[in-house]
Coordinates of C-alpha atoms in Angstrom, one line a residue:
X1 CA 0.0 0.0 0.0
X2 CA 1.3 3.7 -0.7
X3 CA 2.7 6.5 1.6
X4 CA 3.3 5.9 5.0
X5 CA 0.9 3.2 4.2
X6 CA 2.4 0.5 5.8
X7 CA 1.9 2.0 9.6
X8 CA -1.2 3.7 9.2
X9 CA -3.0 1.5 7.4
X10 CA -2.2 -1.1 9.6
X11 CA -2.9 1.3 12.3
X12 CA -6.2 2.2 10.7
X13 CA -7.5 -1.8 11.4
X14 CA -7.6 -0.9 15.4
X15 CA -10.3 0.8 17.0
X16 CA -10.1 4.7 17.5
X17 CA -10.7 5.7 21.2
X18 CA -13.5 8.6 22.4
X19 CA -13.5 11.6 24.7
X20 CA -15.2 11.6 27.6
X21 CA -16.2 15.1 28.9
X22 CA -14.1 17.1 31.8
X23 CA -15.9 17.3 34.9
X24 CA -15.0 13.9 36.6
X25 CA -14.2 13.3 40.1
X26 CA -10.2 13.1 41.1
X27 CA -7.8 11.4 42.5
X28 CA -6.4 13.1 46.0
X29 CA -4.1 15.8 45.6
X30 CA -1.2 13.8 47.2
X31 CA -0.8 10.7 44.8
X32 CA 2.8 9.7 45.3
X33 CA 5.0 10.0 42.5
X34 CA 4.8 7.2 39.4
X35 CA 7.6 4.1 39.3
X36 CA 9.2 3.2 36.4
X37 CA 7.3 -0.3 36.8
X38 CA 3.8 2.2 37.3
X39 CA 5.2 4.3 33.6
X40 CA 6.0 0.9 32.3
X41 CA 2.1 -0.2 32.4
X42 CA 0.8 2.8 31.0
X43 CA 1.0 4.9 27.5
X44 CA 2.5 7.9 27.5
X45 CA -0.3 9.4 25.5
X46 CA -3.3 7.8 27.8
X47 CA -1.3 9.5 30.4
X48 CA -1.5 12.8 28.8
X49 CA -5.2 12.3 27.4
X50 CA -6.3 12.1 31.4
X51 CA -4.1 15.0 32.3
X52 CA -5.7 17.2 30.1
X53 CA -9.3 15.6 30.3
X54 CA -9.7 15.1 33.9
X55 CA -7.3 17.8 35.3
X56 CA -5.1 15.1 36.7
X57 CA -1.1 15.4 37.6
X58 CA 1.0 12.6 35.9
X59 CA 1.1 10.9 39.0
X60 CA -2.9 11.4 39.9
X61 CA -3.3 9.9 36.6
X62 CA -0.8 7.1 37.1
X63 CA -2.3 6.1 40.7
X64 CA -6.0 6.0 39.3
X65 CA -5.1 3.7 36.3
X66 CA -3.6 1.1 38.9
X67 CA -6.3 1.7 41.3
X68 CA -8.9 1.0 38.2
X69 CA -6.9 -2.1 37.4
X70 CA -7.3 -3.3 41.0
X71 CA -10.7 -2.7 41.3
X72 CA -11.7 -5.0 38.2
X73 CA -10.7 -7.6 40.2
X74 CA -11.8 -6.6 43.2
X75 CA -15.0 -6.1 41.7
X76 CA -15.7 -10.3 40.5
X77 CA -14.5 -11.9 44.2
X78 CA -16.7 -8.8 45.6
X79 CA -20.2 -10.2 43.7
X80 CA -19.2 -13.3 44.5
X81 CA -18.4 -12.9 48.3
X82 CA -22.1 -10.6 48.7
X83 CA -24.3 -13.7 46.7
X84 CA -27.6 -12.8 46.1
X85 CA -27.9 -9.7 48.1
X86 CA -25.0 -8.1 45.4
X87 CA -27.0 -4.6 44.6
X88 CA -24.0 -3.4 42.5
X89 CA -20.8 -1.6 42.3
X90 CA -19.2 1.1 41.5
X91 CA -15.3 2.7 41.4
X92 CA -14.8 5.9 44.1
X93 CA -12.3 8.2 42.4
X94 CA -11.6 10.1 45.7
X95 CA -10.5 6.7 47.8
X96 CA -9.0 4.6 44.4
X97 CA -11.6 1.8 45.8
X98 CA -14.5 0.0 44.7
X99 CA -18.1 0.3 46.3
X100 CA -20.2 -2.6 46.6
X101 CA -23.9 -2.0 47.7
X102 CA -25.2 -5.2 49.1
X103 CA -28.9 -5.9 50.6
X104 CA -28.3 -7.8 53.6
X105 CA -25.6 -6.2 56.3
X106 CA -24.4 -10.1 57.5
X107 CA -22.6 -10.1 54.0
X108 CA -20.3 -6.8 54.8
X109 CA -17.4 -8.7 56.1
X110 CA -17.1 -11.2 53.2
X111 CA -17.0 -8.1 50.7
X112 CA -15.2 -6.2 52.8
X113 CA -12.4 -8.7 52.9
X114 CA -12.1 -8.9 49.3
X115 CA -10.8 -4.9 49.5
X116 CA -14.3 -3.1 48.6
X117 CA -16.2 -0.2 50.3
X118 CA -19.3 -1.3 51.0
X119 CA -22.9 0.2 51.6
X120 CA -26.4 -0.9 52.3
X121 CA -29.3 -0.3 49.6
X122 CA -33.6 -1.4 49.4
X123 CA -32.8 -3.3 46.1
X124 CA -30.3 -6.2 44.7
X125 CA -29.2 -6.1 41.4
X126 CA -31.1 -9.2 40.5
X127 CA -34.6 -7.1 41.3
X128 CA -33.2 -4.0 39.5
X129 CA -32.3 -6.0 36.4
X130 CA -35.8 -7.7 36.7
X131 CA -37.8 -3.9 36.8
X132 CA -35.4 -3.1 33.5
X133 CA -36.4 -6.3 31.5
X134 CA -40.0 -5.0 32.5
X135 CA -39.1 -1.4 30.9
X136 CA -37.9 -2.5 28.3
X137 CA -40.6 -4.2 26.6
X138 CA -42.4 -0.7 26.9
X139 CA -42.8 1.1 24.0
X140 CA -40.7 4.6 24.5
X141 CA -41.7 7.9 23.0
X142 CA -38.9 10.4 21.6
X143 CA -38.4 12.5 24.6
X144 CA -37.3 9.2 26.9
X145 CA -33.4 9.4 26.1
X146 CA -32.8 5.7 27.8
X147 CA -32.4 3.8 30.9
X148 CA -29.9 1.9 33.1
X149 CA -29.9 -0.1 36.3
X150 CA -28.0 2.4 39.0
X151 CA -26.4 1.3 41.7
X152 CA -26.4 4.1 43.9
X153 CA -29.5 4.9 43.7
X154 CA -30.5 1.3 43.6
X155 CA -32.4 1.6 41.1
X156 CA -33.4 2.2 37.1
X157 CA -32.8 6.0 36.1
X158 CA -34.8 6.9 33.0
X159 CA -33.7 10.1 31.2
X160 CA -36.4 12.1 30.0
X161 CA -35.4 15.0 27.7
X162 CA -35.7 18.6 29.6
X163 CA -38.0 20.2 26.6
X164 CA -40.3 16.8 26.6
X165 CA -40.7 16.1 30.2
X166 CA -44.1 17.7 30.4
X167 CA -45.1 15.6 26.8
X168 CA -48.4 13.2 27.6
X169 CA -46.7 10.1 26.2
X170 CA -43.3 10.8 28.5
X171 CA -45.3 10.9 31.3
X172 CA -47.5 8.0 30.4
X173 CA -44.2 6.2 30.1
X174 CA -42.8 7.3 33.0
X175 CA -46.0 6.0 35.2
X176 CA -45.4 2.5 33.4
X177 CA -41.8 2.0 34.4
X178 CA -42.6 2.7 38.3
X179 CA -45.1 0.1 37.9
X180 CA -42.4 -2.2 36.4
X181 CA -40.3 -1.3 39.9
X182 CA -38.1 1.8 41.4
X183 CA -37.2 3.9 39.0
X184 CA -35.8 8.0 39.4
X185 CA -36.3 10.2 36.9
X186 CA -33.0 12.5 35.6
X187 CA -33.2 14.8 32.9
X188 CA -31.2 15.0 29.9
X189 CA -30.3 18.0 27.8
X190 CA -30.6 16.5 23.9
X191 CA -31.7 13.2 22.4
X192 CA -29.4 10.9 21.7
X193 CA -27.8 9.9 17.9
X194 CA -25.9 7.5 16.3
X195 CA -22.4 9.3 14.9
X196 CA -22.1 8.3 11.9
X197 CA -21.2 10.9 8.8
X198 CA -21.4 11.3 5.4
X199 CA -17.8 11.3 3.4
X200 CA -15.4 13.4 4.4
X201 CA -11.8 13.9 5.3
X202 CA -10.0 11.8 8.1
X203 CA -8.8 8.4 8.5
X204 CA -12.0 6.3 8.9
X205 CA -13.6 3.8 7.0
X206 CA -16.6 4.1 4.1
X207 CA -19.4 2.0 3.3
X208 CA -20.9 3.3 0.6
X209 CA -21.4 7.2 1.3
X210 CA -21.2 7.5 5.3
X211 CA -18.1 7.3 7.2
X212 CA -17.3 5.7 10.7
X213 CA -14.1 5.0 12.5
X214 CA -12.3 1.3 12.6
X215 CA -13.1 -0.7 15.8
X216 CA -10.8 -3.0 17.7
X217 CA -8.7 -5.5 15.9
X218 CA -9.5 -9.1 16.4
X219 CA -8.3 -12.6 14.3
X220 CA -9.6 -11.5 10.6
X221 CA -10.9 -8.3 10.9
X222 CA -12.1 -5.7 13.2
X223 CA -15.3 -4.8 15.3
X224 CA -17.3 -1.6 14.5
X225 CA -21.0 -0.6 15.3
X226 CA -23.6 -1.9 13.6
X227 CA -25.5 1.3 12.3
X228 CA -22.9 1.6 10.1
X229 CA -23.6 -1.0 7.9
X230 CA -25.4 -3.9 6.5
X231 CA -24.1 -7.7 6.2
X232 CA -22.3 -8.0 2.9
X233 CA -21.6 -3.9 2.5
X234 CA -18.2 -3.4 0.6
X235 CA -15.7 -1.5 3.2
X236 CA -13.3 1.3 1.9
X237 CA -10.3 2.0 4.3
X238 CA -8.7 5.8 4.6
X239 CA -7.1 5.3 1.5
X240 CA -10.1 4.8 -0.7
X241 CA -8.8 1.0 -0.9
X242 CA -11.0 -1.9 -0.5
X243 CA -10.8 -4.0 2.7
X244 CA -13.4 -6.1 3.2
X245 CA -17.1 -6.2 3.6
X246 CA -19.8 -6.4 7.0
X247 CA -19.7 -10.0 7.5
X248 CA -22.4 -9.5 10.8
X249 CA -24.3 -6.2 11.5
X250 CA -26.9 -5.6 14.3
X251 CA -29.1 -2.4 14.9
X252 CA -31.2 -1.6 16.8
X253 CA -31.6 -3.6 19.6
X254 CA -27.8 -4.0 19.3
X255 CA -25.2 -1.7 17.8
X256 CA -22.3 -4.2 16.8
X257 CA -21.1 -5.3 13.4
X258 CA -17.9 -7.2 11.9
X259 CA -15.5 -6.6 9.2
X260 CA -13.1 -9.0 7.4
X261 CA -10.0 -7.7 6.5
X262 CA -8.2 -8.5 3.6
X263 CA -6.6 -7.0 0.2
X264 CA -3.3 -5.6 1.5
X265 CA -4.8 -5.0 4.9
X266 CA -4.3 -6.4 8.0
X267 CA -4.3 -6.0 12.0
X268 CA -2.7 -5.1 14.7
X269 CA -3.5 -4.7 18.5
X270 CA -3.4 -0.9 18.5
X271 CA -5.6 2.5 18.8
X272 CA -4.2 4.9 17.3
X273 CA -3.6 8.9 18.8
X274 CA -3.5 10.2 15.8
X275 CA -0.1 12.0 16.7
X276 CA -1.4 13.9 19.6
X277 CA -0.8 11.1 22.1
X278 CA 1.0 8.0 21.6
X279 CA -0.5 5.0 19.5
X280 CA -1.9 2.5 22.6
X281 CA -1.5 -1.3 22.9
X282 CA -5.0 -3.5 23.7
X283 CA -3.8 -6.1 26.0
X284 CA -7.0 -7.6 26.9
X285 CA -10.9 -6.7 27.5
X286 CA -11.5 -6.5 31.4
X287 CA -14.5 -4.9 31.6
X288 CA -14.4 -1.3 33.9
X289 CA -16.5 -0.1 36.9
X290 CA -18.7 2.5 37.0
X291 CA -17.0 5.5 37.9
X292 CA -13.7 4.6 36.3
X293 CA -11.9 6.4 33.7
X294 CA -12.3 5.7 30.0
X295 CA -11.1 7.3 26.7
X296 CA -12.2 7.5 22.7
X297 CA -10.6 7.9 19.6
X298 CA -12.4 8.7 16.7
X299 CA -12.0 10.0 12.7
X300 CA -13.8 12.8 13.7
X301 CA -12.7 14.2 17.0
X302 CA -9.6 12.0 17.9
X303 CA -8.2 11.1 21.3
X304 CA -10.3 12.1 24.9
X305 CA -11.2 10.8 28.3
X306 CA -13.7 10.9 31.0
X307 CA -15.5 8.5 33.3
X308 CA -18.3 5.6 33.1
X309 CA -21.1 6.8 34.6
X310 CA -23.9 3.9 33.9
X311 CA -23.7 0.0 32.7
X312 CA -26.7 -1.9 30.6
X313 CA -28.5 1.4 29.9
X314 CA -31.2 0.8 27.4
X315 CA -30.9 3.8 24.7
X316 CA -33.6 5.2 23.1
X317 CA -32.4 6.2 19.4
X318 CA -35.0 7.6 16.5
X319 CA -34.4 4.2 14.8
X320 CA -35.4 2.3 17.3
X321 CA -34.1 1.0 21.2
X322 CA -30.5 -0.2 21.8
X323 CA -30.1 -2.4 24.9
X324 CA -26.9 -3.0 27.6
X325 CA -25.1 -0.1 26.5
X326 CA -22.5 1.5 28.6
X327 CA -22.8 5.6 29.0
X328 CA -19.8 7.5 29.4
X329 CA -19.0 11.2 30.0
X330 CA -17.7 11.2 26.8
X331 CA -18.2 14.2 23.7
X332 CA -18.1 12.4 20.2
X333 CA -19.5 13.9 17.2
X334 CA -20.4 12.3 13.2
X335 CA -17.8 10.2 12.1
X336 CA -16.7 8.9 15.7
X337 CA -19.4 5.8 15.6
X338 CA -18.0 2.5 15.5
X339 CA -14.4 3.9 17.0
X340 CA -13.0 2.2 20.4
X341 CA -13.5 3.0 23.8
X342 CA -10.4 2.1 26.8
X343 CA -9.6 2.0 30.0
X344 CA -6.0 1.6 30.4
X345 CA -5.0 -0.9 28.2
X346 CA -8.4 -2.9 28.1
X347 CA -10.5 -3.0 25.3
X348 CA -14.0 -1.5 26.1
X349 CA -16.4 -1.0 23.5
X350 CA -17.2 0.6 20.0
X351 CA -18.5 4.0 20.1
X352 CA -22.5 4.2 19.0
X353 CA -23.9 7.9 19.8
X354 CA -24.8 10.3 22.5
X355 CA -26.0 13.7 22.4
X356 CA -23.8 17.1 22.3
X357 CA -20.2 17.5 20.8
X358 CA -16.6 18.0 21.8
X359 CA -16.6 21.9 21.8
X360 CA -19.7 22.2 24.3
X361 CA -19.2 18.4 25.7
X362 CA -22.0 16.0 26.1
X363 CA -22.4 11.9 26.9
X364 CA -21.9 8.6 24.4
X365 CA -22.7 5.0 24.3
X366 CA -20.9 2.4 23.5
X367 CA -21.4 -1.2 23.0
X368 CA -19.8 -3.4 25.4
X369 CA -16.4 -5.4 23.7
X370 CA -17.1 -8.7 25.3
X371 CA -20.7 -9.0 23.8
X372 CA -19.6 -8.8 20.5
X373 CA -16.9 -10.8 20.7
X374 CA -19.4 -13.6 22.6
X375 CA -21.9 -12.9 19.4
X376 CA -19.9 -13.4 16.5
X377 CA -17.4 -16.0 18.0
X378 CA -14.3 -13.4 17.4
X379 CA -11.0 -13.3 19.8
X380 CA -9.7 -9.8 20.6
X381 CA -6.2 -9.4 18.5
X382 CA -3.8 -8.6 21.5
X383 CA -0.6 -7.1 22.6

């Protein structure tokens, strides 16, 4: 392939990571200062991304990666220690520790001992799942943005959009979901919307005239979102070259699609920082708490980072509902669907929409990595 073909192209078959809006909580002001082994496990340019992101020092930024890393395993003994009265969890930027909310108090020294926070809540997470499956086979009108399970509230949030809240059919909807169990009511500014864009310049993909960014690398091709394209659409790389064509495509009610990779092309366990941060390696897909930090890259609007602020939210797009989406703090904009989301150097999930942009900031989807890869049968390509 031509130009500096041979690194970006190859570049160009790994996900692009996503911003995630400034705002989030941080790390104490006294995180002692990085180790060569702490450097070591970290990218330069992830570094840098939270720095300017979050408002974290290097070694703020540093401290919360290894905390994060911690707390994913913190966070599998924890459910398991707290059985069925696990309500939940979430990551506590302030401490570096993971909060479990549990409904019966004689399980607080068996999660406790695994290293979590814990706290007492009305509802486990096997009742709060329950009340969503309810919601979701409701029929939601346009101002209803989505819904997730929450922890801390211990219960399902719905979003309703501010302008709509007073609309007939959002209240009629609302009613139906406290009948379907607890639910609080938040309001969100816009609706959300898929990000994809019609051709322009970058270094994204193309299916026929709309553009979205490469996902994650795995064994033959590379995962994407699935509004993007159809099974058996021909895929264009950055270059205008032909690599391959949607060999699975879900949406709605998912948001995941595959691509083979072929012609030339090939993969490679990388996202790239498109020169403002350094390239990152994907080492693996451990899935990250709520409340941990997570960055984007995207065709559109590059390298950012942020927090996760909800797991298995359904999201309520024109074209239909999406379900077990994670939300993020996260601006994208058009272009920026189907690029990867991080958190260190674990795989997260392809970027599907949100509301608002990177000059104003706003909130984005994505589709968990692990489900796609369970769907289609497809192993992660790895560092």
């Amino acid at each position: 392939m031509r130009r500096t073909t041979v690194l970006r192209s190859c570049l160009s078959a790994a996900l692009l990571l996503s911003t995630v809006a400034a705002g989030a909580a941080t790390q104490a002001s006294a995180a002692p200062a990085p180790t060569a082994a702490d450097r070591a496990a970290a990218s330069p340019g992830l570094i840098t991304a939270m720095q300017r992101d979050l408002g974290l020092s290097e070694a703020q930024a540093t401290a919360r990666l290894k905390a994060e890393t911690k707390a994913r395993t913190v966070e599998r003994a924890a459910e398991r220690a707290a059985g069925g009265s696990y309500g939940g969890s979430w990551f506590e930027a302030k401490s570096g520790k993971l909060v479990v909310a549990i409904t019966d108090d004689a399980r607080r020294t068996a999660v406790q001992a695994t290293g979590a926070r814990v706290t007492l809540v009305e509802h486990s997470e096997r009742q709060l799942d329950a009340a969503m499956a309810r919601i979701d086979r409701l029929d939601a009108p346009s101002g209803v943005s989505g819904w997730h399970v929450d922890a801390k509230s211990s219960s399902v949030v719905v979003g309703v959009v501010s302008a709509q809240k007073d609309d007939n059919d959002v209240q009629a909807f609302v009613a139906r979901a406290r009948e379907a169990g607890p639910v609080t009511v938040t309001e969100t500014a816009k609706a959300p919307r898929t990000f994809a864009a019609g051709t322009v310049g970058g270094d994204p993909y193309y299916t026929g005239n709309v553009r979205c960014s490469i996902g994650f690398s795995v064994y033959g091709g590379f995962v994407t979102a699935g509004h993007c394209g159809q099974p058996s659409a021909s895929v264009r790389g950055w270059d205008g070259s032909y690599i391959g064509n949607f060999q699975g495509s879900s949406f709605p009610d998912n948001d995941y699609a595959w691509v083979n990779v072929g012609s030339g092309w090939w993969t490679v366990p990388v996202v790239l920082g498109w020169g403002t941060v350094s390239d990152q390696l994907v080492r693996g897909s451990g899935e990250a708490p709520v409340g941990a930090s997570v960055c984007r890259s995207g065709s559109t609007t590059h390298w950012h980072c942020g927090t996760v602020l909800a797991k298995n939210e359904t999201v309520n797009y024109s074209q239909g509902a999406v379900h077990q989406m994670t939300k993020t703090s996260v601006c994208a904009e058009p272009g920026d669907s189907g690029g990867s989301f991080i958190s260190g150097d674990q795989a997260q999930g392809v970027t599907s929409g949100g509301w608002g942009n990177c000059s104003s900031g706003g909130e984005t989807w994505h589709q968990p990595i692990n489900e796609i890869l369970n769907r289609y049968g497809l192993t992660l390509h790895t560092a």
